[in-house]
Amino acid sequence: MTTVASHPVRLLGLPLLATAFATLPAPVFCQTAASAPQNTSPKSFAYEAVTVKPDSPNNAFMKFTPDSFSMSGMPMVMLIRTAYGVLMDDQIVGLPGWASSEPMQIQAKMDPETAAALGKLPPMEHWKESRRMLQELLADRFGLKTHHASKDLPIYVLTVAKSGSKVKKITNDAGGGNASYGSGNISAHAVPMENFATNLSFTVGRVVVNKTGLEGGYDFTLEFAPEGADASDPRPSIFTALEEQLGLKLVPAKGPVDVIVIDRIERPSEN
């Protein structure tokens, strides 16, 4: 069974903002934007009431609770990133300037029955449905229509370092892989490198492609200084930590990445 841990939305390409998140965890091993399905789940979950209005950039946050979603002080691009699992600005094509610069305040509430049913879903399904609900919110209140395309963008390739792999292969594990992610630490058991590469995408802000050639599941722990850590933090960067502790390396490259093309988006009427 996959263990989940909280992952804040990264403010890539924007000034660092204070963020607060609650209760709804993002899955540790979820699909990157390159393979994330769009609106494939039954439309059985939806927000009952949604309010949208302009906001100031002060006290910016995005928060999920068991029966609501709220966003304050952030432009629409952040909501689109969250709804579609987008890692980089370049993965959204055709977005008008206002959607990247004008902060919005959004309050979305579920009815009790919807919240109860959503809460009964396994973590991976819970996150998938929560993202789909945001896609529906965007379509309903902002008239958002999109399609997918491919574009060559900066990526990272995960390879084995010259020093050789230091991760421990698990030859027999009936329980399946699991991992926990904290702020600057990762602890994994029987985790495939493909899954690890996918999750690294959310840490480094680019799609990570697994080219290690390592098959099966692996045990490892990783300690690193998270983005924005104080200069006094003695831990190395994620790039140095990967090579020194796991014998793995992230190599910058370019490759085809799935992008979200904006066909239509409108400023919502305030309510």
XYZ file of N, CA and C in Angstrom:
813
model
N 0.851 -1.186 0.000
C 0.000 0.000 0.000
C 0.886 1.235 0.000
N 0.495 2.272 -0.710
C 1.298 3.472 -0.820
C 1.017 4.421 0.329
N 2.067 4.847 1.007
C 1.943 5.845 2.058
C 1.924 7.216 1.428
N 1.159 8.127 1.974
C 1.081 9.461 1.401
C 1.627 10.487 2.383
N 2.051 11.624 1.829
C 2.544 12.718 2.660
C 2.168 14.027 2.010
N 2.098 15.068 2.805
C 1.641 16.359 2.332
C 2.652 17.001 1.411
N 2.218 17.531 0.280
C 3.077 18.224 -0.671
C 2.466 19.566 -1.002
N 3.057 20.686 -0.561
C 2.512 21.980 -0.912
C 2.665 22.261 -2.391
N 1.796 23.092 -2.932
C 1.933 23.543 -4.305
C 3.167 24.423 -4.396
N 4.037 24.185 -5.363
C 5.250 24.957 -5.526
C 4.942 26.231 -6.290
N 5.511 27.342 -5.837
C 5.285 28.621 -6.482
C 6.414 28.884 -7.467
N 6.526 28.044 -8.496
C 7.590 28.166 -9.469
C 7.331 29.350 -10.382
N 8.383 30.151 -10.611
C 8.246 31.275 -11.510
C 7.550 32.462 -10.885
N 7.216 32.390 -9.593
C 6.549 33.485 -8.899
C 7.350 33.828 -7.655
N 7.185 35.045 -7.110
C 7.864 35.364 -5.850
C 7.442 34.386 -4.763
N 8.341 34.120 -3.841
C 8.027 33.198 -2.752
C 6.931 33.795 -1.890
N 5.854 33.043 -1.719
C 4.716 33.492 -0.948
C 4.528 32.592 0.256
N 3.957 33.142 1.294
C 3.635 32.319 2.469
C 2.437 31.466 2.124
N 2.535 30.169 2.334
C 1.438 29.264 1.995
C 1.033 28.451 3.202
N -0.229 28.021 3.197
C -0.715 27.147 4.270
C -1.603 26.090 3.655
N -1.378 24.845 4.020
C -2.155 23.744 3.475
C -2.649 22.874 4.620
N -3.798 22.212 4.408
C -4.342 21.406 5.503
C -5.041 20.167 5.000
N -4.913 19.115 5.721
C -5.654 17.851 5.725
C -5.614 17.023 4.453
N -5.652 17.577 3.258
C -5.695 16.716 2.081
C -4.290 16.477 1.576
N -3.770 15.236 1.638
C -2.425 14.972 1.166
C -2.408 14.704 -0.325
N -1.340 15.124 -0.970
C -1.113 14.730 -2.356
C -0.454 13.364 -2.331
N -0.757 12.487 -3.282
C -0.177 11.153 -3.258
C 1.320 11.187 -3.489
N 2.038 10.331 -2.793
C 3.475 10.275 -2.970
C 3.818 9.846 -4.391
N 3.170 8.795 -4.877
C 3.480 8.313 -6.204
C 2.291 8.575 -7.121
N 2.223 9.806 -7.621
C 1.143 10.158 -8.530
C 1.713 10.441 -9.892
N 0.852 10.540 -10.895
C 1.298 10.746 -12.253
C 1.810 12.152 -12.440
N 2.832 12.311 -13.279
C 3.286 13.631 -13.649
C 2.325 14.206 -14.665
N 2.524 15.484 -14.969
C 1.649 16.121 -15.945
C 1.755 15.456 -17.304
N 2.861 14.751 -17.547
C 3.040 14.122 -18.850
C 2.055 12.993 -19.090
N 1.479 12.448 -18.008
C 0.564 11.331 -18.213
C -0.736 11.480 -17.442
N -0.964 12.647 -16.825
C -2.160 12.822 -16.003
C -3.411 12.821 -16.855
N -4.401 11.980 -16.542
C -5.631 11.965 -17.326
C -6.466 13.200 -17.053
N -7.292 13.569 -17.993
C -8.137 14.747 -17.838
C -9.598 14.342 -17.890
N -10.295 14.606 -16.768
C -11.732 14.369 -16.701
C -12.136 12.956 -17.103
N -11.417 11.955 -16.575
C -11.747 10.573 -16.910
C -12.612 9.915 -15.846
N -12.779 10.547 -14.686
C -13.555 9.950 -13.607
C -15.027 10.317 -13.738
N -15.899 9.491 -13.195
C -17.319 9.842 -13.197
C -17.534 11.159 -12.482
N -18.447 11.975 -12.985
C -18.670 13.295 -12.399
C -19.629 13.189 -11.209
N -19.194 12.447 -10.211
C -20.048 12.224 -9.052
C -19.715 13.156 -7.902
N -18.586 13.864 -7.996
C -18.180 14.786 -6.945
C -18.079 16.192 -7.517
N -18.663 17.160 -6.810
C -18.611 18.552 -7.256
C -18.822 19.464 -6.055
N -18.307 20.676 -6.154
C -18.545 21.665 -5.105
C -19.955 22.222 -5.238
N -20.645 22.321 -4.107
C -22.019 22.804 -4.112
C -22.086 24.320 -4.277
N -21.166 25.036 -3.646
C -21.172 26.500 -3.698
C -19.748 27.009 -3.890
N -19.581 27.950 -4.819
C -18.267 28.519 -5.115
C -18.381 30.031 -5.176
N -17.502 30.735 -4.472
C -17.443 32.188 -4.575
C -16.063 32.580 -5.080
N -16.047 33.581 -5.957
C -14.799 34.062 -6.559
C -14.797 35.579 -6.515
N -13.665 36.172 -6.127
C -13.545 37.624 -6.160
C -12.070 38.020 -6.221
N -11.786 39.229 -6.713
C -10.390 39.702 -6.747
C -9.827 39.773 -5.338
N -8.509 39.699 -5.238
C -7.873 39.678 -3.927
C -6.553 40.440 -4.000
N -5.933 40.659 -2.852
C -4.600 41.246 -2.782
C -3.588 40.120 -2.657
N -2.308 40.362 -2.975
C -1.300 39.296 -2.889
C -0.832 39.016 -1.471
N -1.418 39.669 -0.483
C -1.006 39.462 0.904
C -1.588 38.165 1.458
N -0.821 37.518 2.345
C -1.289 36.304 3.022
C -1.769 35.248 2.038
N -0.949 34.972 1.038
C -1.322 34.001 0.013
C -1.303 32.583 0.565
N -2.338 31.806 0.244
C -2.375 30.405 0.658
C -3.347 29.633 -0.223
N -3.192 28.325 -0.172
C -4.124 27.397 -0.819
C -4.364 26.278 0.176
N -5.625 25.910 0.385
C -5.936 24.955 1.454
C -7.084 24.033 1.063
N -6.898 22.738 1.357
C -7.961 21.751 1.261
C -8.382 21.353 2.671
N -9.673 21.203 2.890
C -10.188 20.584 4.109
C -11.104 19.442 3.659
N -11.613 18.616 4.580
C -12.464 17.507 4.163
C -13.702 17.918 3.375
N -14.180 19.162 3.542
C -15.398 19.553 2.825
C -15.254 20.865 2.053
N -14.005 21.335 1.834
C -13.868 22.620 1.150
C -12.502 22.777 0.493
N -12.429 23.786 -0.356
C -11.165 24.235 -0.939
C -11.157 25.752 -0.882
N -10.021 26.324 -0.543
C -9.921 27.777 -0.526
C -8.557 28.209 -1.050
N -8.544 29.369 -1.703
C -7.321 29.947 -2.232
C -7.400 31.446 -2.036
N -6.294 32.047 -1.644
C -6.284 33.487 -1.417
C -4.950 34.063 -1.873
N -4.988 35.253 -2.486
C -3.779 35.971 -2.833
C -2.946 35.362 -3.933
N -3.500 34.433 -4.699
C -2.769 33.762 -5.771
C -3.473 33.961 -7.108
N -2.703 34.047 -8.203
C -3.323 34.136 -9.529
C -3.841 32.783 -9.992
N -4.655 32.805 -11.032
C -5.307 31.591 -11.518
C -4.333 30.512 -11.972
N -3.135 30.934 -12.397
C -2.172 29.942 -12.859
C -1.879 28.912 -11.777
N -1.921 29.321 -10.490
C -1.647 28.378 -9.419
C -2.762 27.354 -9.274
N -3.997 27.785 -9.490
C -5.122 26.847 -9.423
C -5.063 25.874 -10.593
N -4.703 26.368 -11.765
C -4.587 25.487 -12.937
C -3.476 24.461 -12.717
N -2.360 24.902 -12.155
C -1.272 23.968 -11.865
C -1.732 22.855 -10.930
N -2.437 23.236 -9.902
C -2.901 22.246 -8.932
C -3.902 21.281 -9.556
N -4.828 21.814 -10.341
C -5.884 20.987 -10.931
C -5.344 19.996 -11.956
N -4.286 20.396 -12.673
C -3.776 19.548 -13.756
C -2.411 18.935 -13.463
N -1.883 19.123 -12.260
C -0.594 18.530 -11.916
C 0.552 19.109 -12.712
N 0.504 20.402 -13.011
C 1.527 21.053 -13.836
C 2.694 21.494 -12.959
N 3.917 21.278 -13.440
C 5.113 21.584 -12.671
C 5.765 22.900 -13.047
N 5.654 23.317 -14.309
C 6.375 24.487 -14.802
C 5.425 25.426 -15.526
N 5.772 26.715 -15.516
C 4.984 27.698 -16.252
C 4.873 27.333 -17.725
N 5.982 26.832 -18.293
C 6.014 26.522 -19.716
C 5.074 25.390 -20.107
N 4.543 24.682 -19.113
C 3.606 23.603 -19.417
C 2.175 24.102 -19.590
N 1.974 25.394 -19.460
C 0.672 25.992 -19.727
C 0.845 26.966 -20.880
N 0.191 26.690 -22.001
C 0.354 27.478 -23.220
C -0.920 28.271 -23.493
N -0.751 29.561 -23.807
C -1.894 30.381 -24.199
C -2.634 31.025 -23.051
N -2.014 31.099 -21.883
C -2.670 31.703 -20.731
C -2.575 33.228 -20.833
N -3.692 33.955 -20.711
C -3.641 35.419 -20.768
C -2.900 35.990 -19.566
N -2.380 37.212 -19.729
C -1.570 37.827 -18.687
C -2.266 37.960 -17.354
N -3.564 38.296 -17.370
C -4.271 38.504 -16.102
C -4.312 37.241 -15.252
N -4.349 36.072 -15.909
C -4.438 34.810 -15.177
C -3.130 34.463 -14.467
N -2.036 35.132 -14.847
C -0.753 34.901 -14.194
C -0.378 35.990 -13.210
N -1.132 37.095 -13.216
C -0.718 38.237 -12.406
C -1.761 38.728 -11.406
N -3.055 38.518 -11.680
C -4.090 39.077 -10.822
C -4.498 38.076 -9.740
N -4.224 38.381 -8.464
C -4.591 37.453 -7.383
C -6.102 37.336 -7.221
N -6.527 36.131 -6.893
C -7.946 35.830 -6.715
C -8.188 35.221 -5.335
N -9.425 35.341 -4.883
C -9.868 34.638 -3.680
C -10.998 33.703 -4.080
N -10.847 32.431 -3.735
C -11.847 31.418 -4.091
C -12.221 30.625 -2.845
N -13.506 30.463 -2.643
C -14.030 29.619 -1.575
C -14.987 28.617 -2.212
N -14.707 27.324 -2.045
C -15.552 26.279 -2.615
C -15.955 25.303 -1.516
N -17.247 25.005 -1.444
C -17.781 24.176 -0.364
C -18.560 22.993 -0.922
N -18.382 21.818 -0.320
C -19.147 20.631 -0.692
C -20.368 20.506 0.212
N -21.373 19.784 -0.262
C -22.473 19.443 0.624
C -22.021 18.269 1.501
N -22.685 18.017 2.621
C -22.233 16.974 3.555
C -22.136 15.588 2.918
N -23.075 15.251 2.030
C -23.060 13.926 1.413
C -21.832 13.746 0.518
N -21.504 14.771 -0.257
C -20.337 14.702 -1.131
C -19.063 14.578 -0.312
N -18.952 15.390 0.743
C -17.759 15.343 1.587
C -17.591 13.968 2.228
N -18.685 13.386 2.678
C -18.617 12.067 3.317
C -18.194 10.995 2.320
N -18.758 11.045 1.105
C -18.410 10.053 0.083
C -16.964 10.208 -0.365
N -16.503 11.442 -0.536
C -15.122 11.688 -0.947
C -14.151 11.197 0.118
N -14.518 11.390 1.379
C -13.655 10.980 2.473
C -13.469 9.485 2.591
N -14.357 8.704 1.967
C -14.262 7.246 2.023
C -13.347 6.667 0.942
N -12.905 7.499 0.001
C -12.061 7.010 -1.088
C -10.640 6.734 -0.598
N -9.944 5.771 -1.214
C -8.517 5.571 -0.909
C -7.744 6.840 -1.255
N -6.585 7.075 -0.635
C -5.853 8.329 -0.833
C -5.598 8.702 -2.289
N -5.185 7.732 -3.109
C -4.889 8.052 -4.509
C -6.149 8.491 -5.244
N -7.264 7.798 -5.024
C -8.522 8.165 -5.664
C -9.045 9.493 -5.125
N -8.845 9.708 -3.828
C -9.261 10.959 -3.190
C -8.586 12.142 -3.878
N -7.269 12.040 -4.067
C -6.526 13.133 -4.700
C -6.946 13.315 -6.163
N -7.148 12.211 -6.863
C -7.570 12.276 -8.263
C -8.909 12.984 -8.391
N -9.867 12.629 -7.528
C -11.182 13.259 -7.583
C -11.112 14.729 -7.156
N -10.259 15.028 -6.193
C -10.121 16.419 -5.750
C -9.587 17.289 -6.871
N -8.641 16.776 -7.622
C -8.118 17.519 -8.777
C -9.194 17.672 -9.850
N -9.960 16.603 -10.084
C -11.003 16.698 -11.097
C -12.060 17.721 -10.703
N -12.357 17.810 -9.406
C -13.320 18.804 -8.933
C -12.819 20.223 -9.210
N -11.507 20.438 -9.061
C -10.942 21.747 -9.385
C -11.029 22.027 -10.884
N -10.844 20.993 -11.706
C -10.994 21.167 -13.153
C -12.424 21.570 -13.504
N -13.384 20.943 -12.821
C -14.781 21.296 -13.058
C -15.078 22.719 -12.589
N -14.478 23.116 -11.473
C -14.640 24.482 -10.975
C -14.111 25.487 -12.001
N -12.940 25.196 -12.551
C -12.343 26.075 -13.556
C -13.212 26.171 -14.808
N -13.781 25.048 -15.221
C -14.641 25.053 -16.412
C -15.923 25.824 -16.159
N -16.488 25.671 -14.964
C -17.776 26.291 -14.651
C -17.656 27.784 -14.409
N -16.666 28.204 -13.620
C -16.570 29.613 -13.218
C -15.668 30.453 -14.108
N -14.725 29.817 -14.793
C -13.799 30.555 -15.638
C -13.919 30.183 -17.115
N -14.886 29.314 -17.443
C -15.079 28.906 -18.831
C -13.861 28.222 -19.419
N -13.060 27.575 -18.570
C -11.799 27.005 -19.047
C -12.033 25.798 -19.950
N -11.413 25.857 -21.119
C -11.372 24.724 -22.040
C -9.925 24.519 -22.447
N -9.480 23.270 -22.427
C -8.082 22.971 -22.704
C -7.942 21.753 -23.611
N -6.759 21.585 -24.138
C -6.400 20.312 -24.754
C -4.920 20.062 -24.485
N -4.485 18.831 -24.680
C -3.103 18.460 -24.416
C -2.274 18.503 -25.689
N -1.001 18.836 -25.544
C -0.051 18.807 -26.652
C 1.318 18.445 -26.070
N 2.290 18.233 -26.935
C 3.645 17.899 -26.514
C 4.591 19.042 -26.878
N 5.542 19.324 -25.988
C 6.486 20.404 -26.215
C 7.828 20.025 -25.609
N 8.915 20.317 -26.322
C 10.249 20.070 -25.774
C 10.557 21.123 -24.713
N 10.821 20.645 -23.488
C 11.069 21.538 -22.361
C 12.252 21.019 -21.544
N 12.824 21.873 -20.683
C 13.872 21.388 -19.783
C 13.332 20.299 -18.859
N 14.061 19.220 -18.727
C 13.711 18.122 -17.832
C 14.971 17.710 -17.085
N 14.828 16.753 -16.188
C 15.984 16.101 -15.577
C 15.913 14.614 -15.897
N 17.076 14.040 -16.154
C 17.183 12.595 -16.345
C 17.844 12.011 -15.103
N 17.172 11.056 -14.477
C 17.719 10.382 -13.300
C 18.580 9.217 -13.757
N 19.873 9.267 -13.419
C 20.808 8.224 -13.827
C 21.586 7.725 -12.609
N 22.338 6.661 -12.801
C 23.256 6.175 -11.759
C 24.545 6.979 -11.863
N 25.036 7.491 -10.739
C 26.266 8.282 -10.714
C 27.480 7.387 -10.982
N 28.596 8.023 -11.306
C 29.822 7.275 -11.586
C 30.264 6.440 -10.400
N 29.922 6.894 -9.198
C 30.308 6.146 -7.988
C 29.519 4.851 -7.830
N 28.419 4.714 -8.576
C 27.598 3.519 -8.496
C 26.418 3.681 -7.552
N 25.371 2.905 -7.782
C 24.163 2.994 -6.975
C 24.412 2.550 -5.538
N 23.806 3.281 -4.593
C 23.921 2.948 -3.177
C 22.572 2.541 -2.575
N 21.541 2.433 -3.406
C 20.231 2.035 -2.899
C 20.187 0.509 -2.773
N 19.441 0.023 -1.798
C 19.379 -1.412 -1.511
C 18.180 -2.036 -2.212
N 18.434 -3.010 -3.065
C 17.355 -3.677 -3.783
C 16.650 -4.681 -2.879
N 15.317 -4.678 -2.937
C 14.497 -5.611 -2.171
C 14.041 -6.713 -3.114
N 14.433 -7.938 -2.819
C 14.138 -9.044 -3.725
C 12.793 -9.701 -3.464
N 12.278 -9.551 -2.240
C 11.018 -10.216 -1.922
C 10.243 -9.358 -0.931
N 9.189 -8.700 -1.416
C 8.375 -7.868 -0.532
C 6.912 -8.050 -0.896
N 6.191 -8.770 -0.048
C 4.787 -9.063 -0.340
C 3.884 -7.872 -0.084
N 4.371 -6.891 0.703
C 3.518 -5.774 1.084
C 3.441 -4.653 0.065
N 4.353 -4.628 -0.916
C 4.348 -3.541 -1.889
C 5.135 -2.353 -1.390
N 5.517 -1.469 -2.308
C 6.337 -0.320 -1.976
C 5.577 0.755 -1.219
N 6.306 1.483 -0.381
C 5.720 2.621 0.312
C 6.826 3.611 0.638
N 6.444 4.864 0.851
C 7.424 5.893 1.162
C 6.763 7.014 1.935
N 7.570 7.733 2.694
C 7.082 8.923 3.384
C 7.990 10.090 3.011
N 7.364 11.231 2.756
C 8.095 12.421 2.357
C 7.861 13.522 3.387
N 8.951 14.066 3.919
C 8.861 15.197 4.821
C 9.562 16.400 4.213
N 9.768 17.422 4.996
C 10.468 18.608 4.526
C 11.961 18.339 4.558
N 12.503 17.910 3.426
C 13.928 17.635 3.345
C 14.312 16.225 3.720
N 13.357 15.303 3.757
C 13.714 13.909 4.027
C 12.747 12.960 3.331
N 13.295 11.872 2.865
C 12.528 10.837 2.176
C 12.944 9.489 2.754
N 11.975 8.680 3.102
C 12.239 7.335 3.573
C 11.398 6.375 2.738
N 12.059 5.460 2.033
C 11.352 4.596 1.082
C 11.650 3.129 1.351
N 10.651 2.300 1.106
C 10.804 0.852 1.218
C 10.211 0.191 -0.017
N 11.037 -0.614 -0.708
C 10.615 -1.373 -1.879
C 9.999 -0.481 -2.957
N 10.560 0.699 -3.143
C 10.019 1.668 -4.100
C 10.715 1.536 -5.458
N 9.970 1.390 -6.547
C 10.574 1.350 -7.877
C 11.164 2.712 -8.249
N 12.247 2.696 -9.022
C 12.888 3.939 -9.445
C 11.956 4.791 -10.308
N 11.065 4.157 -11.054
C 10.115 4.910 -11.883
C 9.226 5.775 -11.001
N 8.771 5.220 -9.900
C 7.934 5.979 -8.970
C 8.730 7.080 -8.282
N 9.961 6.761 -7.911
C 10.810 7.753 -7.257
C 11.077 8.931 -8.191
N 11.354 8.651 -9.455
C 11.592 9.717 -10.426
C 10.364 10.605 -10.574
N 9.192 9.977 -10.624
C 7.950 10.742 -10.723
C 7.803 11.695 -9.552
N 8.063 11.196 -8.364
C 7.892 12.044 -7.191
C 8.945 13.135 -7.096
N 10.156 12.856 -7.577
C 11.192 13.879 -7.601
C 10.777 15.080 -8.447
N 9.915 14.836 -9.423
C 9.451 15.933 -10.272
C 8.845 17.048 -9.442
N 8.113 16.687 -8.395
C 7.457 17.691 -7.566
C 8.451 18.394 -6.645
N 9.580 17.753 -6.367
C 10.600 18.359 -5.524
C 11.463 19.344 -6.294
N 11.828 19.001 -7.531
C 12.750 19.840 -8.311
C 12.041 20.733 -9.319
N 10.716 20.561 -9.487
C 9.972 21.461 -10.357
C 10.129 21.215 -11.839
N 10.620 20.053 -12.216
C 10.701 19.653 -13.622
C 10.307 18.187 -13.720
N 9.870 17.787 -14.895
C 9.633 16.371 -15.129
C 10.962 15.636 -15.029
N 10.972 14.548 -14.251
C 12.164 13.714 -14.099
C 11.904 12.382 -14.793
N 12.809 12.006 -15.686
C 12.691 10.761 -16.448
C 13.685 9.745 -15.895
N 13.201 8.568 -15.564
C 14.047 7.523 -15.009
C 14.863 6.837 -16.098
N 16.176 6.977 -16.016
C 17.089 6.278 -16.928
C 18.164 5.540 -16.129
N 17.810 5.121 -14.923
C 18.793 4.438 -14.078
C 19.057 3.009 -14.528
N 18.070 2.387 -15.158
C 18.195 0.977 -15.501
C 18.019 0.064 -14.303
N 17.662 0.634 -13.152
C 17.468 -0.162 -11.927
C 16.032 -0.679 -11.881
N 15.878 -1.978 -11.830
C 14.555 -2.593 -11.828
C 14.231 -3.156 -10.450
N 12.927 -3.276 -10.176
C 12.496 -3.792 -8.886
C 12.308 -2.677 -7.870
N 12.167 -3.055 -6.596
C 11.952 -2.089 -5.527
C 13.204 -1.866 -4.695
N 13.325 -0.667 -4.107
C 14.552 -0.306 -3.385
C 14.232 0.368 -2.064
N 15.107 0.101 -1.080
C 15.063 0.780 0.206
C 16.100 1.894 0.216
N 15.734 3.053 0.755
C 16.704 4.125 0.914
C 16.119 5.241 1.780
N 17.013 6.049 2.326
C 16.626 7.289 2.992
C 17.446 8.413 2.380
N 16.865 9.592 2.350
C 17.524 10.741 1.742
C 17.272 11.962 2.613
N 18.338 12.684 2.942
C 18.247 13.915 3.732
C 18.837 15.057 2.908
N 18.082 16.142 2.764
C 18.551 17.266 1.962
C 17.914 18.559 2.460
N 18.520 19.669 2.113
C 17.976 20.976 2.472
C 16.874 21.333 1.486
N 15.633 21.482 1.948
C 14.542 21.812 1.020
C 14.696 23.215 0.461
N 14.015 23.487 -0.630
C 14.063 24.806 -1.246
C 13.618 25.864 -0.236
N 14.386 26.938 -0.146
C 14.055 27.998 0.793
C 14.576 27.775 2.196
N 15.374 26.717 2.404
C 15.909 26.433 3.737
C 16.877 27.533 4.160
N 16.980 27.725 5.461
C 17.907 28.710 6.005
C 19.344 28.338 5.658
N 20.189 29.349 5.488
C 21.583 29.105 5.115
C 22.323 28.280 6.163
N 21.831 28.280 7.385
C 22.476 27.515 8.459
C 22.145 26.022 8.395
N 21.199 25.629 7.535
C 20.838 24.212 7.400
C 22.049 23.439 6.887
N 22.540 22.472 7.645
C 23.763 21.761 7.244
C 23.560 20.735 6.136
N 22.342 20.439 5.809
C 22.084 19.402 4.805
C 22.419 19.900 3.398
N 22.837 18.998 2.508
C 23.175 19.387 1.137
C 21.926 19.616 0.300
N 22.104 20.149 -0.891
C 20.995 20.306 -1.825
C 20.502 18.937 -2.259
N 19.302 18.887 -2.838
C 18.748 17.625 -3.323
C 19.663 16.979 -4.354
N 20.349 17.787 -5.166
C 21.219 17.256 -6.218
C 22.454 16.604 -5.608
N 23.072 17.275 -4.640
C 24.250 16.712 -3.977
C 23.873 15.494 -3.139
N 22.737 15.590 -2.439
C 22.299 14.489 -1.585
C 22.039 13.220 -2.394
N 21.420 13.354 -3.540
C 21.146 12.185 -4.378
C 22.431 11.451 -4.743
N 23.452 12.225 -5.111
C 24.701 11.597 -5.546
C 25.479 11.023 -4.372
N 25.559 11.772 -3.272
C 26.362 11.318 -2.141
C 25.694 10.190 -1.360
N 24.384 10.257 -1.204
C 23.693 9.298 -0.335
C 23.108 8.107 -1.095
N 22.680 8.332 -2.336
C 22.022 7.250 -3.086
C 22.809 6.790 -4.306
N 23.859 7.502 -4.663
C 24.610 7.130 -5.860
C 23.817 7.369 -7.135
N 22.918 8.361 -7.093
C 22.104 8.713 -8.252
C 22.379 10.156 -8.643
N 22.010 10.516 -9.857
C 22.327 11.856 -10.338
C 21.208 12.389 -11.210
N 20.915 13.680 -11.055
C 19.954 14.360 -11.920
C 20.719 15.145 -12.978
N 20.512 14.779 -14.229
C 21.227 15.411 -15.339
C 20.259 16.299 -16.117
N 20.556 17.605 -16.248
C 19.675 18.484 -17.028
C 19.630 18.047 -18.496
N 18.449 18.116 -19.084
C 18.278 17.732 -20.485
C 17.031 18.424 -21.024
N 16.723 18.149 -22.268
C 15.475 18.601 -22.868
C 14.753 17.393 -23.419
N 13.428 17.417 -23.323
C 12.663 16.287 -23.821
C 11.210 16.643 -23.979
N 10.431 15.778 -24.635
C 9.007 16.050 -24.833
C 8.242 15.969 -23.518
N 7.451 16.992 -23.243
C 6.656 17.075 -22.021
C 5.226 17.411 -22.404
N 4.268 16.784 -21.740
C 2.869 17.090 -21.987
C 2.563 18.489 -21.474
N 1.887 19.295 -22.292
C 1.515 20.648 -21.888
C 0.006 20.820 -21.993
N -0.507 21.763 -21.211
C -1.919 22.124 -21.230
C -2.067 23.368 -22.106
N -2.808 23.247 -23.183
C -3.048 24.376 -24.087
C -4.402 24.992 -23.728
N -4.394 26.301 -23.454
C -5.617 27.002 -23.085
C -6.374 27.390 -24.356
N -7.535 26.790 -24.556
C -8.391 27.146 -25.691
C -9.305 28.312 -25.344
N -9.699 28.380 -24.078
C -10.609 29.444 -23.649
C -10.518 29.601 -22.139
N -10.480 30.870 -21.685
C -10.575 31.176 -20.257
C -11.110 32.598 -20.136
N -11.990 32.818 -19.173
C -12.624 34.110 -19.008
C -12.471 34.594 -17.573
N -12.405 35.895 -17.399
C -12.484 36.448 -16.051
C -13.868 36.139 -15.488
N -13.930 35.644 -14.273
C -15.259 35.326 -13.714
C -15.946 36.603 -13.233
N -17.259 36.555 -13.197
C -18.002 37.645 -12.587
C -17.884 37.507 -11.078
N -17.674 38.608 -10.385
C -17.502 38.558 -8.936
C -18.827 38.229 -8.254
N -18.742 37.434 -7.164
C -19.936 37.146 -6.375
C -19.594 37.074 -4.907
